[in-house]
Short mmCIF file of C-alpha atoms in Angstrom, two decimals:
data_model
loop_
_atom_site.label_atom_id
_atom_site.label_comp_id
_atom_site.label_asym_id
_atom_site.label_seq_id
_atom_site.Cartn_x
_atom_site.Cartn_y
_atom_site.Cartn_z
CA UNK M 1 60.87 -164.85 31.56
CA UNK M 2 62.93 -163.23 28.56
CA UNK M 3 61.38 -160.02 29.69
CA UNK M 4 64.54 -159.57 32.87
CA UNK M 5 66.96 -161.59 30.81
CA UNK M 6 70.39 -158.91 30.64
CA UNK M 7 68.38 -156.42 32.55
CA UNK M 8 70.48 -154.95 35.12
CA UNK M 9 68.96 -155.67 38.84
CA UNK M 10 70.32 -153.69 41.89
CA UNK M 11 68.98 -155.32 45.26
CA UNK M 12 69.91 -154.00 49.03
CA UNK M 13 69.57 -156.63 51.30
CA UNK M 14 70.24 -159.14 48.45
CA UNK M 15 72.20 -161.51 50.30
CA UNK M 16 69.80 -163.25 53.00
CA UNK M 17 66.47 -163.21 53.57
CA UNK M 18 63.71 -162.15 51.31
CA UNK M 19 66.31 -160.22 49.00
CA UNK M 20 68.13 -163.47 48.46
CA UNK M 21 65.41 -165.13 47.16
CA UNK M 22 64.88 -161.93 45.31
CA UNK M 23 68.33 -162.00 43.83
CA UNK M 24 68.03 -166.19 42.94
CA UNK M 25 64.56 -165.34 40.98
CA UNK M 26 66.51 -162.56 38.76
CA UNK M 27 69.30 -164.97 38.44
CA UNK M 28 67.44 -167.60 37.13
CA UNK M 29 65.43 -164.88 34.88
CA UNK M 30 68.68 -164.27 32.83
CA UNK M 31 68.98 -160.72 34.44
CA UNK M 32 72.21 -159.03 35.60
CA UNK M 33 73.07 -158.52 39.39
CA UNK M 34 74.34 -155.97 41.63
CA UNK M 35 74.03 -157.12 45.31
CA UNK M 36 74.39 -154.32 47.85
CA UNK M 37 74.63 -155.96 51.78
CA UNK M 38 77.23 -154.68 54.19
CA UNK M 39 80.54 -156.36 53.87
CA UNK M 40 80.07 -159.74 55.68
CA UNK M 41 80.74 -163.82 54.74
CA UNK M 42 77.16 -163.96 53.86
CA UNK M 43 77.19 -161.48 50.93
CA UNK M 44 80.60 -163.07 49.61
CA UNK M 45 78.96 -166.77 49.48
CA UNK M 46 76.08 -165.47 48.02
CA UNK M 47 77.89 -163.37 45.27
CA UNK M 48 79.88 -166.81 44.70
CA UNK M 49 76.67 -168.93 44.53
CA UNK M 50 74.87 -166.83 41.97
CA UNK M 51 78.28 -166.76 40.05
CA UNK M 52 79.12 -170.89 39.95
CA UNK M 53 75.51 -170.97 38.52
CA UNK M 54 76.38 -168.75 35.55
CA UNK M 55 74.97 -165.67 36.41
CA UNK M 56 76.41 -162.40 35.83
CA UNK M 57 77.08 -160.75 39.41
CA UNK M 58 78.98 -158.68 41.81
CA UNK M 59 78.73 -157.96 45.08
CA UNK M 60 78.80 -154.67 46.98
CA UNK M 61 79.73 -154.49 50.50
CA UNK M 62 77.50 -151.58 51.59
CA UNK M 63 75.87 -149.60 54.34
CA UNK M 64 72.59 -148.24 52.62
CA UNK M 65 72.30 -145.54 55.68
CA UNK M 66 75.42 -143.70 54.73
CA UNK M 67 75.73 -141.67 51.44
CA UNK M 68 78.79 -142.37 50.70
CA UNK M 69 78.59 -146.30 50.40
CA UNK M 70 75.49 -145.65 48.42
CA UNK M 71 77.90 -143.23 46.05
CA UNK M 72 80.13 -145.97 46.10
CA UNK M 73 77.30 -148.83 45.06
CA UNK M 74 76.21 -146.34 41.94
CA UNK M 75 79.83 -146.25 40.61
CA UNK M 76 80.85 -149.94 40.99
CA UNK M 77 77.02 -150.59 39.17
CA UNK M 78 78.11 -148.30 36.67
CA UNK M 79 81.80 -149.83 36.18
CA UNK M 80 80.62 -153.46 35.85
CA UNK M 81 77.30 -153.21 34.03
CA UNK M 82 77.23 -149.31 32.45
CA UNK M 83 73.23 -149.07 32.86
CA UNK M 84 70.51 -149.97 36.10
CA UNK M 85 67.31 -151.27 34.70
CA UNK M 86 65.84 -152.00 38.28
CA UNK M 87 66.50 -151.40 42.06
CA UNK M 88 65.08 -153.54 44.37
CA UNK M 89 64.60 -151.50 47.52
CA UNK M 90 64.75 -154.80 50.48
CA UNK M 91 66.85 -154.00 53.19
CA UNK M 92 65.43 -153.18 56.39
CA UNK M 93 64.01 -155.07 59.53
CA UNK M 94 61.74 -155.31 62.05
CA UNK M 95 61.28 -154.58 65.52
CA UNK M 96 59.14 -155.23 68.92
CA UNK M 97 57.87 -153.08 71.37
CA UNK M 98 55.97 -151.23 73.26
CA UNK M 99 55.32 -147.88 71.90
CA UNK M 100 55.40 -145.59 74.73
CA UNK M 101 59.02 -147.36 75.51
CA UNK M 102 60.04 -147.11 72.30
CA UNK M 103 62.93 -144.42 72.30
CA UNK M 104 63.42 -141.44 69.44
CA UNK M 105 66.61 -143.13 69.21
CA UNK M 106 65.39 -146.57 68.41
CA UNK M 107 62.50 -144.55 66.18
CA UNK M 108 65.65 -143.06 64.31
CA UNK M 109 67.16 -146.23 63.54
CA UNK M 110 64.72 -147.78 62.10
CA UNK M 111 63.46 -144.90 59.97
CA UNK M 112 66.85 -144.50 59.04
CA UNK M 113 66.88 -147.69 57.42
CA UNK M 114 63.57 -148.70 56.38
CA UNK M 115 62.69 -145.10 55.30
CA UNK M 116 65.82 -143.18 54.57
CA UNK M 117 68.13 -145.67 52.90
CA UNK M 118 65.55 -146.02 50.71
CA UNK M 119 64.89 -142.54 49.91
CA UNK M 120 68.82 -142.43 49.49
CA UNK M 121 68.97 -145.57 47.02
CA UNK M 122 66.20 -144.15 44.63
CA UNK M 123 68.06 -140.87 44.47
CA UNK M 124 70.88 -142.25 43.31
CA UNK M 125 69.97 -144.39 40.66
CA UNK M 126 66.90 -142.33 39.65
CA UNK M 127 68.72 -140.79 36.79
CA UNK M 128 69.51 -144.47 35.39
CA UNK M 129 66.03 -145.61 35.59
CA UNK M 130 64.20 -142.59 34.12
CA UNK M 131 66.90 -143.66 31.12
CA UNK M 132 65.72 -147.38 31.08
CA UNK M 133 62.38 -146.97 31.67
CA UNK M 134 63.34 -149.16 34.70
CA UNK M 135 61.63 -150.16 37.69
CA UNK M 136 61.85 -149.59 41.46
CA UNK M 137 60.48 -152.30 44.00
CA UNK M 138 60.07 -150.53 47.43
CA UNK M 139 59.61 -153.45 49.60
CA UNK M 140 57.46 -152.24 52.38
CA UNK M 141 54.58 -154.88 54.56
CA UNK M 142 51.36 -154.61 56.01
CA UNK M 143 52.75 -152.46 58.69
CA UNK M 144 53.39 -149.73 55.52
CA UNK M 145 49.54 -149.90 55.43
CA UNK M 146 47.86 -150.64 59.12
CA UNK M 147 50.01 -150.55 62.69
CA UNK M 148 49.55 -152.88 65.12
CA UNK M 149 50.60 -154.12 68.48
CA UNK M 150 53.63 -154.45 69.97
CA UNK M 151 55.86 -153.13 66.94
CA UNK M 152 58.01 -150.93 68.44
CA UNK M 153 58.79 -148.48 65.73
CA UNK M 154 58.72 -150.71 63.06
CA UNK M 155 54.96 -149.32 61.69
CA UNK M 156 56.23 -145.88 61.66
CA UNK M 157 58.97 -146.16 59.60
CA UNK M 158 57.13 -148.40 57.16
CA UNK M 159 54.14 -145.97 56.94
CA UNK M 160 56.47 -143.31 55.17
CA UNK M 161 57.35 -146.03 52.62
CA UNK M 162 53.51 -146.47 51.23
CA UNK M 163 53.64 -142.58 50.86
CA UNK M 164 56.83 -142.07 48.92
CA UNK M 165 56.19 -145.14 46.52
CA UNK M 166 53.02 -143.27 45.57
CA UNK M 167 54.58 -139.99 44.96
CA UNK M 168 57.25 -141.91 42.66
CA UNK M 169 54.43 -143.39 40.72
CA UNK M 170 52.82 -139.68 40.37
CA UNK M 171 55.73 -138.05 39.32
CA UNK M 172 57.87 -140.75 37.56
CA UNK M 173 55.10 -142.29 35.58
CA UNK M 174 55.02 -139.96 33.20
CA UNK M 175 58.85 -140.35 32.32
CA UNK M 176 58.31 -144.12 31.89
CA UNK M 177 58.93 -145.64 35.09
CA UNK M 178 57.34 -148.08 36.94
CA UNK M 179 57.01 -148.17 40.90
CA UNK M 180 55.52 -151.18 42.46
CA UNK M 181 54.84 -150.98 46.27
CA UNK M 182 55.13 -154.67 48.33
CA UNK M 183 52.83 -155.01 51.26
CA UNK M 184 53.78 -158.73 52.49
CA UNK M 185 52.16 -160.08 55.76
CA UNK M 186 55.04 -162.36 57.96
CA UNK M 187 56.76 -164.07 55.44
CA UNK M 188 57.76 -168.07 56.60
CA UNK M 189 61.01 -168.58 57.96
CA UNK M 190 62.76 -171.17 59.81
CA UNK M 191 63.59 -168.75 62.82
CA UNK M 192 59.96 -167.78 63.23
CA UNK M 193 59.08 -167.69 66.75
CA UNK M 194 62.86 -166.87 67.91
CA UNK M 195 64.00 -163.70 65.86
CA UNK M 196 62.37 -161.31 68.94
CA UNK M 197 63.59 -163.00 72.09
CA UNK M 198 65.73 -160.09 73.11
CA UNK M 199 63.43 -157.75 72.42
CA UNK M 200 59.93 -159.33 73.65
CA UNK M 201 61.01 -160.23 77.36
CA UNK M 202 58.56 -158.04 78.78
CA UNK M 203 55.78 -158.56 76.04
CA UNK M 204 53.06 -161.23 75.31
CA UNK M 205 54.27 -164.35 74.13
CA UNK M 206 52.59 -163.66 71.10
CA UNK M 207 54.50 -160.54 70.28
CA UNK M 208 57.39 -163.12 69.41
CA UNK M 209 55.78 -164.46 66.84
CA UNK M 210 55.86 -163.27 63.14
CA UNK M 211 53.83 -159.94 62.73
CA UNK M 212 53.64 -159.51 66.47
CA UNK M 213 51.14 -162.40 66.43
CA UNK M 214 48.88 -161.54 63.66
CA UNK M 215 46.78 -164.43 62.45
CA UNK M 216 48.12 -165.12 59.05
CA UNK M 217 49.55 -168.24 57.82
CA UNK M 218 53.61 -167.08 56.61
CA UNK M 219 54.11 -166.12 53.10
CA UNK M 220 56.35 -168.91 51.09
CA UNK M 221 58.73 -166.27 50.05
CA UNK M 222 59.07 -167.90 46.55
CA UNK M 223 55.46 -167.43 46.33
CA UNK M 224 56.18 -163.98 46.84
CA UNK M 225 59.03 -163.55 44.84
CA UNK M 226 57.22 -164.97 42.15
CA UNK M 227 53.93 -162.59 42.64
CA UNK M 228 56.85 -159.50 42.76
CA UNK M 229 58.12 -160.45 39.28
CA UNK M 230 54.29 -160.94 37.43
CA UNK M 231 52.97 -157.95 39.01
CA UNK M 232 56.56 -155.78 37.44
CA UNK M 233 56.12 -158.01 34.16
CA UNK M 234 52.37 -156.62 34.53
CA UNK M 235 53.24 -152.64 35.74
CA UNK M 236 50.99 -153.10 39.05
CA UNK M 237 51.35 -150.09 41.54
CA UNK M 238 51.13 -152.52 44.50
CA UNK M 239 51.13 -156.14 45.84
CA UNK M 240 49.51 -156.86 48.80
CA UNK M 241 49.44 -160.15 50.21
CA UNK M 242 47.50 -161.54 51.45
CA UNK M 243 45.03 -160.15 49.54
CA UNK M 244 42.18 -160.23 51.56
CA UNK M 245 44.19 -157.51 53.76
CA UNK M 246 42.89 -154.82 51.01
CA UNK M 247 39.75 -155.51 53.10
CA UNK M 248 40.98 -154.53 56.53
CA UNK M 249 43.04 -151.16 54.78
CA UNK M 250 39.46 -149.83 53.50
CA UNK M 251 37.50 -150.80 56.61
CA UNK M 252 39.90 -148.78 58.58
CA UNK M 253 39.92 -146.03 56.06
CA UNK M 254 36.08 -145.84 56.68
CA UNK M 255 35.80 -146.23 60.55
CA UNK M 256 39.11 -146.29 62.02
CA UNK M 257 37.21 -147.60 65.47
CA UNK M 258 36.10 -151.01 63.42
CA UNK M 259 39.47 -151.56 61.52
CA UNK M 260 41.37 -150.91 65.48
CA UNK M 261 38.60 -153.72 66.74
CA UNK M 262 39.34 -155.83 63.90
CA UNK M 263 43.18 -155.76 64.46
CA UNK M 264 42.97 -156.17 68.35
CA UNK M 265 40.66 -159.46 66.85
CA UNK M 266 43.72 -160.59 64.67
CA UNK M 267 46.21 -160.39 66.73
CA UNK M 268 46.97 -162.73 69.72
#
């Protein structure tokens, strides 16, 4: 674990959800944090809970889609720490429904911050991480990988994020940086089941449920968290998880007819 300890960590989304247990992992590493999360109670009582338990953070009220908060989360990184060893690229979040009534609008959104904010993140700290020999964590899912049903637009602007995290590898290897691409199925939560009422009232009952109903057992986030920090520690180009998924990517690679038969199968 002495490998993140005074490392400087940069995490959107770092205050709920999977970047929270993100951030706690780092903390308890030793590293140095920077949480970006737009400005609300929960990012406060998480910056204060990392901070009673010794660790060395601040928190960034910040709306990842708009360049100038981002400008704003490079100089108060730069103020409190001087250097970025690693940006954790979490924020984002799902969606449900049915493509054809999916709007450009909605489509926008979503790319806008699963896509673009992330595009707009790496930018700006690129420079510091090409200096540290740093690493970026572009949290994508299966969806980055394989679409499914009911998703709304949530596949499409996770697709783009599989794509750009291998064009960082290509091009930033080289200059010493490491790019690790997360492909999580549903990851367990206590609101699983209720997170897509308002958006599944004309869908399947199964599109409520996490992955739109796709028979996998939830990811322990820790479990997760835990596989994130080995396969950094390690300089893996991408976690997928399950693992067993790998399987279904190729299939579909080689007959896209048996991988859409075997994800019509796996999903409610």
């Amino acid at each position: 674990m002495d490998y993140w300890k005074n490392k400087t960590v940069v995490i959107t989304g770092g205050s709920q959800g999977l970047g929270w247990v993100i951030a706690q992992a780092f903390a308890n590493a030793g590293s140095r944090l920077v949480l970006a999360a737009l400005g609300d109670p929960q990012l406060t009582a998480a910056t204060q809970a990392l901070r009673d338990a010794g660790t060395d953070v601040i928190g960034v009220p910040t709306d990842i889609t708009r360049q100038p908060d981002v400008d704003q989360l490079v100089r108060q990184s730069h103020q409190q720490f001087g250097r970025v060893d690693v940006l954790v690229n979490c924020a984002g979040r799902s969606a449900r429904g049915n493509v054809l009534e999916t709007t450009p609008e909605q489509f926008q959104q979503l790319l806008d911050l699963n896509f673009l904010a992330m595009v707009r993140c790496t930018r700006a700290f690129g420079e510091d991480l090409i200096e540290s020999k740093g690493h970026i964590i572009n949290i994508g899912s299966l969806a980055a990988k394989s679409a499914s049903r009911h998703l709304g637009g949530y596949a499409a602007s996770k697709f783009p994020v599989a794509a750009y995290s291998q064009q960082l590898r290509l091009e930033l290897n080289a200059r010493g940086v490491h790019v690790l691409l997360v492909c999580p199925g549903p990851i367990a939560r206590s609101d699983a089941g209720r997170r897509y009422d308002d958006q599944a009232t004309e869908l399947p009952e199964s599109a409520r449920q996490p992955g739109a109903g796709v028979r996998l057992k939830g990811i322990p986030p820790e479990k997760l968290v835990a596989a994130i920090l080995r396969a950094c520690e390690r300089r893996r180009p991408e976690l997928v998880m399950p693992g067993r998924a790998r399987w279904l990517f190729a299939l579909a690679q080689l007959s896209p007819t048996l991988g859409d038969w075997i994800l019509t199968k796996m999903t409610r």
